[in-house]
Short mmCIF file of C-alpha atoms in Angstrom, two decimals:
data_model
loop_
_atom_site.label_atom_id
_atom_site.label_comp_id
_atom_site.label_asym_id
_atom_site.label_seq_id
_atom_site.Cartn_x
_atom_site.Cartn_y
_atom_site.Cartn_z
CA UNK A 1 -31.17 21.28 32.08
CA UNK A 2 -31.54 18.42 29.62
CA UNK A 3 -28.27 16.22 30.13
CA UNK A 4 -29.12 13.80 27.36
CA UNK A 5 -29.37 16.65 24.94
CA UNK A 6 -26.10 18.27 26.00
CA UNK A 7 -24.50 14.87 25.94
CA UNK A 8 -25.63 14.45 22.51
CA UNK A 9 -24.31 17.90 21.50
CA UNK A 10 -20.89 17.15 22.92
CA UNK A 11 -20.90 13.76 21.20
CA UNK A 12 -21.58 15.37 17.88
CA UNK A 13 -18.71 18.13 18.36
CA UNK A 14 -16.23 15.42 19.47
CA UNK A 15 -17.28 13.63 16.39
CA UNK A 16 -16.80 16.59 13.97
CA UNK A 17 -13.35 17.37 15.52
CA UNK A 18 -12.39 13.64 15.00
CA UNK A 19 -13.58 13.60 11.48
CA UNK A 20 -11.79 16.60 10.41
CA UNK A 21 -8.57 14.86 11.94
CA UNK A 22 -9.45 11.59 10.08
CA UNK A 23 -9.78 13.24 6.78
CA UNK A 24 -6.79 15.79 7.06
CA UNK A 25 -4.64 12.49 8.02
CA UNK A 26 -6.18 10.64 5.01
CA UNK A 27 -5.11 13.72 2.78
CA UNK A 28 -1.57 14.23 3.98
CA UNK A 29 -1.02 10.31 3.72
CA UNK A 30 -1.49 10.74 0.04
CA UNK A 31 -0.50 14.02 -0.96
CA UNK A 32 2.45 14.70 1.29
CA UNK A 33 3.59 11.69 3.57
CA UNK A 34 6.06 13.50 5.83
CA UNK A 35 3.46 15.96 6.87
CA UNK A 36 1.18 12.91 8.03
CA UNK A 37 3.86 11.40 10.10
CA UNK A 38 4.62 14.72 11.93
CA UNK A 39 0.70 15.21 12.68
CA UNK A 40 0.59 11.67 13.99
CA UNK A 41 3.73 12.24 15.96
CA UNK A 42 2.42 15.45 17.64
CA UNK A 43 -1.00 13.36 18.51
CA UNK A 44 0.88 10.61 20.07
CA UNK A 45 2.86 12.96 22.08
CA UNK A 46 -0.30 14.98 23.27
CA UNK A 47 -2.03 11.84 24.02
CA UNK A 48 0.14 8.68 24.35
CA UNK A 49 -2.72 6.73 25.96
CA UNK A 50 -4.44 6.53 22.76
CA UNK A 51 -1.70 4.43 21.36
CA UNK A 52 -2.19 1.56 23.89
CA UNK A 53 -3.68 -1.27 22.10
CA UNK A 54 -2.35 -4.90 22.46
CA UNK A 55 -4.94 -6.90 20.81
CA UNK A 56 -3.55 -9.94 19.42
CA UNK A 57 -2.49 -8.69 15.73
CA UNK A 58 -1.42 -5.51 16.78
CA UNK A 59 1.19 -6.89 19.68
CA UNK A 60 2.31 -9.12 16.61
CA UNK A 61 3.55 -6.02 15.10
CA UNK A 62 4.93 -4.58 18.03
CA UNK A 63 7.10 -7.69 18.38
CA UNK A 64 7.87 -7.58 14.82
CA UNK A 65 9.17 -3.76 15.40
CA UNK A 66 11.33 -4.79 18.60
CA UNK A 67 13.10 -7.60 16.71
CA UNK A 68 13.99 -5.05 13.91
CA UNK A 69 15.05 -2.61 16.19
CA UNK A 70 17.19 -4.82 18.84
CA UNK A 71 18.86 -6.90 15.99
CA UNK A 72 20.54 -3.81 14.22
CA UNK A 73 23.90 -2.77 14.49
CA UNK A 74 22.97 0.59 13.34
CA UNK A 75 20.60 1.71 15.93
CA UNK A 76 19.91 5.33 14.86
CA UNK A 77 18.93 4.12 11.32
CA UNK A 78 16.69 1.48 12.55
CA UNK A 79 14.99 3.56 15.15
CA UNK A 80 13.90 5.95 12.48
CA UNK A 81 12.05 3.18 10.67
CA UNK A 82 10.94 1.42 13.82
CA UNK A 83 9.19 4.78 14.93
CA UNK A 84 7.32 4.92 11.47
CA UNK A 85 5.99 1.57 11.96
CA UNK A 86 5.01 2.64 15.64
CA UNK A 87 3.12 5.76 13.85
CA UNK A 88 1.51 3.59 11.45
CA UNK A 89 0.19 1.25 14.20
CA UNK A 90 -1.01 4.44 15.96
CA UNK A 91 -2.84 5.48 12.60
CA UNK A 92 -4.57 1.83 12.73
CA UNK A 93 -5.43 2.53 16.36
CA UNK A 94 -7.19 5.82 15.64
CA UNK A 95 -9.35 4.73 12.91
CA UNK A 96 -10.41 1.32 14.48
CA UNK A 97 -11.40 2.98 17.76
CA UNK A 98 -13.23 6.22 16.37
CA UNK A 99 -17.04 6.44 16.34
CA UNK A 100 -16.45 8.96 13.51
CA UNK A 101 -15.65 6.77 10.85
CA UNK A 102 -18.32 7.16 7.94
CA UNK A 103 -17.39 4.92 5.17
CA UNK A 104 -19.33 6.64 2.57
CA UNK A 105 -17.98 10.21 3.23
CA UNK A 106 -14.37 8.96 3.43
CA UNK A 107 -14.80 7.14 0.11
CA UNK A 108 -15.99 10.14 -1.62
CA UNK A 109 -13.10 12.25 -0.10
CA UNK A 110 -10.62 9.44 -1.17
CA UNK A 111 -11.78 9.32 -4.57
CA UNK A 112 -11.93 13.07 -5.10
CA UNK A 113 -8.32 13.50 -3.59
CA UNK A 114 -7.33 10.38 -5.74
CA UNK A 115 -8.88 12.23 -9.12
CA UNK A 116 -6.33 15.13 -8.37
CA UNK A 117 -3.44 12.91 -7.67
CA UNK A 118 -4.19 11.10 -11.03
CA UNK A 119 -4.61 14.48 -12.77
CA UNK A 120 -1.31 15.41 -11.41
CA UNK A 121 0.07 12.29 -12.65
CA UNK A 122 -0.97 12.73 -16.22
CA UNK A 123 0.24 16.35 -16.24
CA UNK A 124 3.61 14.71 -15.43
CA UNK A 125 3.48 12.89 -18.47
CA UNK A 126 2.72 15.43 -20.89
CA UNK A 127 5.42 18.00 -19.46
CA UNK A 128 8.08 18.15 -22.11
CA UNK A 129 10.50 18.83 -19.48
CA UNK A 130 9.77 15.87 -17.02
CA UNK A 131 12.40 13.10 -16.89
CA UNK A 132 13.23 10.11 -14.88
CA UNK A 133 16.51 8.41 -13.76
CA UNK A 134 17.60 5.81 -16.61
CA UNK A 135 17.56 3.00 -14.40
CA UNK A 136 13.58 3.62 -14.17
CA UNK A 137 13.11 3.56 -17.80
CA UNK A 138 15.30 0.90 -19.44
CA UNK A 139 15.50 2.63 -22.73
CA UNK A 140 17.57 -0.28 -24.23
CA UNK A 141 14.73 -2.81 -24.24
CA UNK A 142 11.83 -0.51 -24.09
CA UNK A 143 10.61 2.52 -25.88
CA UNK A 144 10.03 4.36 -22.71
CA UNK A 145 10.83 8.03 -22.07
CA UNK A 146 8.83 8.82 -19.06
CA UNK A 147 6.80 6.88 -16.09
CA UNK A 148 4.74 8.73 -13.86
CA UNK A 149 4.70 8.61 -10.08
CA UNK A 150 2.72 11.81 -8.82
CA UNK A 151 3.12 12.36 -5.17
CA UNK A 152 4.52 8.98 -4.46
CA UNK A 153 8.19 9.70 -5.56
CA UNK A 154 8.40 6.31 -7.62
CA UNK A 155 6.58 4.75 -10.36
CA UNK A 156 6.29 1.13 -8.79
CA UNK A 157 4.90 2.70 -5.30
CA UNK A 158 2.06 4.99 -7.22
CA UNK A 159 1.21 1.85 -9.12
CA UNK A 160 0.60 0.07 -6.13
CA UNK A 161 -1.70 3.03 -4.94
CA UNK A 162 -3.64 2.85 -8.06
CA UNK A 163 -4.39 -0.65 -7.62
CA UNK A 164 -5.51 -0.30 -4.17
CA UNK A 165 -7.79 2.45 -5.55
CA UNK A 166 -9.10 0.36 -8.52
CA UNK A 167 -9.99 -2.53 -6.22
CA UNK A 168 -11.80 0.08 -3.70
CA UNK A 169 -13.63 1.50 -6.57
CA UNK A 170 -14.77 -1.61 -7.83
CA UNK A 171 -17.05 -2.25 -4.95
CA UNK A 172 -19.43 0.47 -6.06
CA UNK A 173 -18.69 0.68 -9.51
CA UNK A 174 -21.19 0.54 -12.30
CA UNK A 175 -19.85 0.86 -16.00
CA UNK A 176 -23.33 1.68 -17.19
CA UNK A 177 -23.59 5.04 -15.35
CA UNK A 178 -21.51 8.23 -15.40
CA UNK A 179 -20.44 8.56 -11.72
CA UNK A 180 -17.58 9.57 -9.61
CA UNK A 181 -16.60 5.99 -9.21
CA UNK A 182 -16.52 5.40 -12.83
CA UNK A 183 -14.28 8.57 -13.54
CA UNK A 184 -12.10 7.21 -10.82
CA UNK A 185 -11.78 3.97 -12.20
CA UNK A 186 -10.91 5.35 -15.84
CA UNK A 187 -8.46 7.89 -14.67
CA UNK A 188 -6.83 5.21 -12.48
CA UNK A 189 -6.35 2.48 -15.27
CA UNK A 190 -4.87 5.26 -17.35
CA UNK A 191 -2.26 6.43 -14.60
CA UNK A 192 -1.67 2.78 -14.05
CA UNK A 193 -0.57 2.14 -17.62
CA UNK A 194 1.39 5.47 -17.55
CA UNK A 195 3.14 4.18 -14.61
CA UNK A 196 4.43 1.11 -16.70
CA UNK A 197 4.74 -0.88 -13.74
CA UNK A 198 4.39 -4.59 -14.48
CA UNK A 199 4.07 -5.79 -10.80
CA UNK A 200 1.09 -3.33 -10.18
CA UNK A 201 -0.51 -4.56 -13.62
CA UNK A 202 0.03 -8.26 -12.67
CA UNK A 203 -0.87 -7.87 -9.06
CA UNK A 204 -4.05 -6.10 -9.92
CA UNK A 205 -5.46 -8.31 -12.62
CA UNK A 206 -4.40 -11.34 -10.40
CA UNK A 207 -6.50 -9.82 -7.50
CA UNK A 208 -9.42 -9.00 -9.48
CA UNK A 209 -9.74 -12.51 -11.13
CA UNK A 210 -9.61 -14.03 -7.60
CA UNK A 211 -12.16 -11.66 -6.68
CA UNK A 212 -14.25 -13.06 -9.34
CA UNK A 213 -14.67 -16.30 -7.85
CA UNK A 214 -16.34 -14.61 -5.04
CA UNK A 215 -18.40 -12.09 -7.13
CA UNK A 216 -18.53 -12.43 -10.93
CA UNK A 217 -18.96 -8.86 -11.63
CA UNK A 218 -14.82 -8.73 -10.94
CA UNK A 219 -14.13 -10.82 -13.83
CA UNK A 220 -15.62 -7.96 -15.95
CA UNK A 221 -13.61 -5.23 -14.31
CA UNK A 222 -10.53 -7.58 -14.82
CA UNK A 223 -11.06 -7.91 -18.32
CA UNK A 224 -11.66 -4.07 -18.54
CA UNK A 225 -8.30 -3.50 -17.27
CA UNK A 226 -6.29 -6.01 -19.27
CA UNK A 227 -7.86 -4.80 -22.45
CA UNK A 228 -6.84 -0.99 -21.76
CA UNK A 229 -3.42 -1.83 -20.38
CA UNK A 230 -2.69 -4.12 -23.66
CA UNK A 231 -4.38 -1.81 -26.18
CA UNK A 232 -3.07 1.55 -24.76
CA UNK A 233 0.55 0.02 -24.52
CA UNK A 234 0.39 -1.22 -27.98
CA UNK A 235 -0.51 2.48 -29.28
CA UNK A 236 2.10 4.06 -27.28
CA UNK A 237 4.39 1.23 -28.69
CA UNK A 238 6.53 0.83 -25.28
CA UNK A 239 6.77 -2.89 -25.52
CA UNK A 240 6.17 -3.10 -21.97
CA UNK A 241 3.59 -5.90 -22.24
CA UNK A 242 6.00 -8.03 -24.11
CA UNK A 243 7.07 -10.26 -21.08
CA UNK A 244 9.39 -11.89 -23.31
CA UNK A 245 11.89 -9.28 -22.75
CA UNK A 246 11.72 -9.81 -18.99
CA UNK A 247 14.82 -11.79 -19.12
CA UNK A 248 16.65 -9.22 -20.86
CA UNK A 249 15.03 -6.48 -18.94
CA UNK A 250 18.07 -4.70 -16.57
CA UNK A 251 15.61 -3.76 -13.74
CA UNK A 252 14.90 -7.52 -13.47
CA UNK A 253 18.41 -8.71 -13.79
CA UNK A 254 19.17 -6.22 -11.17
CA UNK A 255 16.67 -7.60 -8.85
CA UNK A 256 17.87 -11.08 -9.37
CA UNK A 257 21.30 -9.66 -7.98
CA UNK A 258 19.55 -7.89 -5.15
CA UNK A 259 17.68 -11.29 -4.40
CA UNK A 260 21.06 -13.15 -4.50
CA UNK A 261 22.64 -10.79 -1.76
CA UNK A 262 19.56 -10.58 0.39
CA UNK A 263 19.56 -14.53 0.64
CA UNK A 264 23.49 -14.21 1.38
CA UNK A 265 22.64 -11.88 4.10
CA UNK A 266 19.87 -13.96 5.61
CA UNK A 267 22.22 -17.00 5.59
CA UNK A 268 24.74 -15.33 7.96
CA UNK A 269 22.19 -13.31 10.14
CA UNK A 270 19.15 -16.06 10.09
CA UNK A 271 17.94 -15.64 13.47
CA UNK A 272 16.88 -12.01 13.98
CA UNK A 273 18.19 -10.17 10.86
CA UNK A 274 20.16 -6.94 10.27
CA UNK A 275 17.48 -4.48 11.31
CA UNK A 276 15.27 -2.13 9.82
CA UNK A 277 16.87 0.07 6.95
CA UNK A 278 20.41 -1.06 7.25
CA UNK A 279 20.68 -3.40 3.70
CA UNK A 280 22.72 -0.65 2.22
CA UNK A 281 25.36 -1.00 4.76
CA UNK A 282 25.60 -4.51 4.08
CA UNK A 283 25.62 -4.72 0.10
CA UNK A 284 29.26 -3.90 -0.43
CA UNK A 285 30.39 -6.88 1.71
CA UNK A 286 28.23 -9.48 -0.59
CA UNK A 287 28.29 -7.92 -3.87
CA UNK A 288 30.14 -5.73 -6.42
CA UNK A 289 27.39 -5.54 -8.76
CA UNK A 290 24.41 -4.02 -6.43
CA UNK A 291 24.58 -0.41 -5.58
CA UNK A 292 25.41 0.35 -1.87
CA UNK A 293 22.75 3.20 -2.23
CA UNK A 294 19.89 0.47 -2.38
CA UNK A 295 17.36 0.49 0.39
CA UNK A 296 15.62 -2.38 0.09
CA UNK A 297 15.46 -6.06 -1.39
CA UNK A 298 12.81 -5.68 -3.94
CA UNK A 299 10.94 -8.40 -2.78
CA UNK A 300 8.76 -8.23 0.26
CA UNK A 301 9.44 -11.73 1.87
CA UNK A 302 13.28 -11.37 1.22
CA UNK A 303 13.10 -7.79 3.10
CA UNK A 304 11.04 -8.83 5.97
CA UNK A 305 13.52 -11.96 6.46
CA UNK A 306 16.77 -9.86 5.84
CA UNK A 307 15.70 -7.12 8.40
CA UNK A 308 14.23 -9.43 11.20
CA UNK A 309 15.40 -12.95 10.63
CA UNK A 310 13.39 -15.85 10.90
CA UNK A 311 12.03 -14.52 14.23
CA UNK A 312 10.47 -11.54 12.29
CA UNK A 313 9.32 -13.62 9.37
CA UNK A 314 7.39 -16.07 11.57
CA UNK A 315 5.66 -13.06 13.16
CA UNK A 316 4.93 -11.75 9.78
CA UNK A 317 3.59 -15.04 8.67
CA UNK A 318 1.76 -15.51 11.80
CA UNK A 319 0.20 -12.04 11.17
CA UNK A 320 -1.01 -12.60 7.52
CA UNK A 321 -2.82 -15.79 8.42
CA UNK A 322 -4.43 -14.38 11.22
CA UNK A 323 -5.71 -11.76 8.84
CA UNK A 324 -6.60 -14.22 6.10
CA UNK A 325 -8.32 -16.65 8.52
CA UNK A 326 -10.74 -13.70 9.65
CA UNK A 327 -11.47 -12.93 6.01
CA UNK A 328 -11.88 -16.57 5.28
CA UNK A 329 -14.54 -16.89 7.96
CA UNK A 330 -16.37 -13.65 6.98
CA UNK A 331 -16.49 -14.59 3.48
CA UNK A 332 -18.07 -17.91 4.41
CA UNK A 333 -20.56 -15.98 5.96
CA UNK A 334 -21.62 -14.58 2.68
CA UNK A 335 -20.49 -11.10 3.81
CA UNK A 336 -19.49 -9.26 0.46
CA UNK A 337 -18.44 -6.08 2.02
CA UNK A 338 -15.11 -8.45 3.01
CA UNK A 339 -14.28 -9.24 -0.86
CA UNK A 340 -12.29 -5.66 -1.04
CA UNK A 341 -10.20 -6.15 1.86
CA UNK A 342 -9.64 -9.64 0.94
CA UNK A 343 -8.55 -8.45 -2.78
CA UNK A 344 -6.32 -6.02 -1.22
CA UNK A 345 -4.43 -8.20 0.79
CA UNK A 346 -4.18 -10.76 -2.25
CA UNK A 347 -3.09 -7.84 -4.71
CA UNK A 348 -0.35 -6.71 -1.78
CA UNK A 349 1.39 -10.49 -1.33
CA UNK A 350 1.41 -10.99 -5.14
CA UNK A 351 3.02 -7.59 -5.70
CA UNK A 352 5.51 -8.39 -2.77
CA UNK A 353 6.80 -10.99 -4.92
CA UNK A 354 8.44 -8.34 -7.34
CA UNK A 355 8.89 -5.47 -4.87
CA UNK A 356 8.65 -4.59 -1.18
CA UNK A 357 6.21 -1.48 -1.88
CA UNK A 358 3.95 -2.48 1.11
CA UNK A 359 6.97 -1.58 3.47
CA UNK A 360 7.55 1.73 2.13
CA UNK A 361 6.57 4.71 4.69
CA UNK A 362 3.74 6.02 2.39
CA UNK A 363 1.92 2.84 1.43
CA UNK A 364 2.56 1.48 5.03
CA UNK A 365 0.61 4.37 6.40
CA UNK A 366 -2.48 4.22 3.88
CA UNK A 367 -2.87 0.38 4.35
CA UNK A 368 -2.90 1.15 8.17
CA UNK A 369 -5.46 3.79 7.90
CA UNK A 370 -7.53 1.48 5.61
CA UNK A 371 -6.95 -1.40 8.03
CA UNK A 372 -8.39 0.53 10.66
CA UNK A 373 -11.25 1.76 8.81
CA UNK A 374 -12.19 -1.80 7.81
CA UNK A 375 -11.79 -2.85 11.47
CA UNK A 376 -13.99 -0.03 12.65
CA UNK A 377 -16.71 -0.77 10.11
CA UNK A 378 -16.55 -4.51 11.28
CA UNK A 379 -17.29 -3.50 14.77
CA UNK A 380 -20.00 -1.41 14.29
CA UNK A 381 -21.70 -4.24 12.10
CA UNK A 382 -21.18 -6.51 14.83
CA UNK A 383 -22.94 -4.32 17.35
CA UNK A 384 -25.81 -4.25 15.34
CA UNK A 385 -26.32 -8.07 15.06
#
């Protein structure tokens, strides 16, 4: 028997099985996030040894999770969110250690799935019976009746995902050709406009401009995006691009109140915070304006500080610095493939100034999957040097 051939066949079968799982997890994270977490939990219970990864950045995330759980007075609530974070870390581990990661295939499937999600979002907009909560529209200031969210439950969360896809697709985009990438880009920008998420508009544009200093083609994509956003918003007459209205915008005024409450809570729980997912339990003590149903601080940095205190915020900062230093080193080596993760990091941090979308279960999962893929590709590239 030729053991070398047999071993190769076993490896191919294993890779095929891994590929199917990776693609399924990717699809579910975009289309129906609860199923993605159930799938990961089942795998974790079946093969718990695969979850063990105490590399420096991952160890920081485990420490952050421990603080957010231990500091909480409402352990059941915080345990739920801590488990979500652990499962996200597990998704990173799976993708970063998999030998079956094929970037071209993953991108192709991701773009096809995204096109379907974008189409569903556009259908939402044209449906006459599609309505949103009044708080998401602010009809007193803007001529808005609808904002789309597709499979992401919230227009701002959907806006973040669209920005993520636009940055990914810009890596391979050729505006002179009719390709899958160009179709994704145009449909993504249209959907981004229909979310009417100014945080997504601004953070994407800023990230593309920053990328332009590393590769000039991104300046062109930033210009195309801005022109399409402003011109379409002008045609629709929503007034969403009129930034002079921001100070009268009820959503912005509400955000200011939430930020004030968060700062007060931080002062009283400075060391280790109040625990994951418990903001609504404290809001009533600090404000008569902010709804007790609020789940997050509408600011990434305030939410991290509120939930985990200075200890968790320090870990979070250290984690971001480690990623930034690694990307900076790679970019100095003229490795253009690291422009995309750098742009996504910049977009996430800028978007975090106005919202804490990064910490929502769906986006957290997608970013961890992307991080795992990027880590896997980076490891493969190093083995060939």
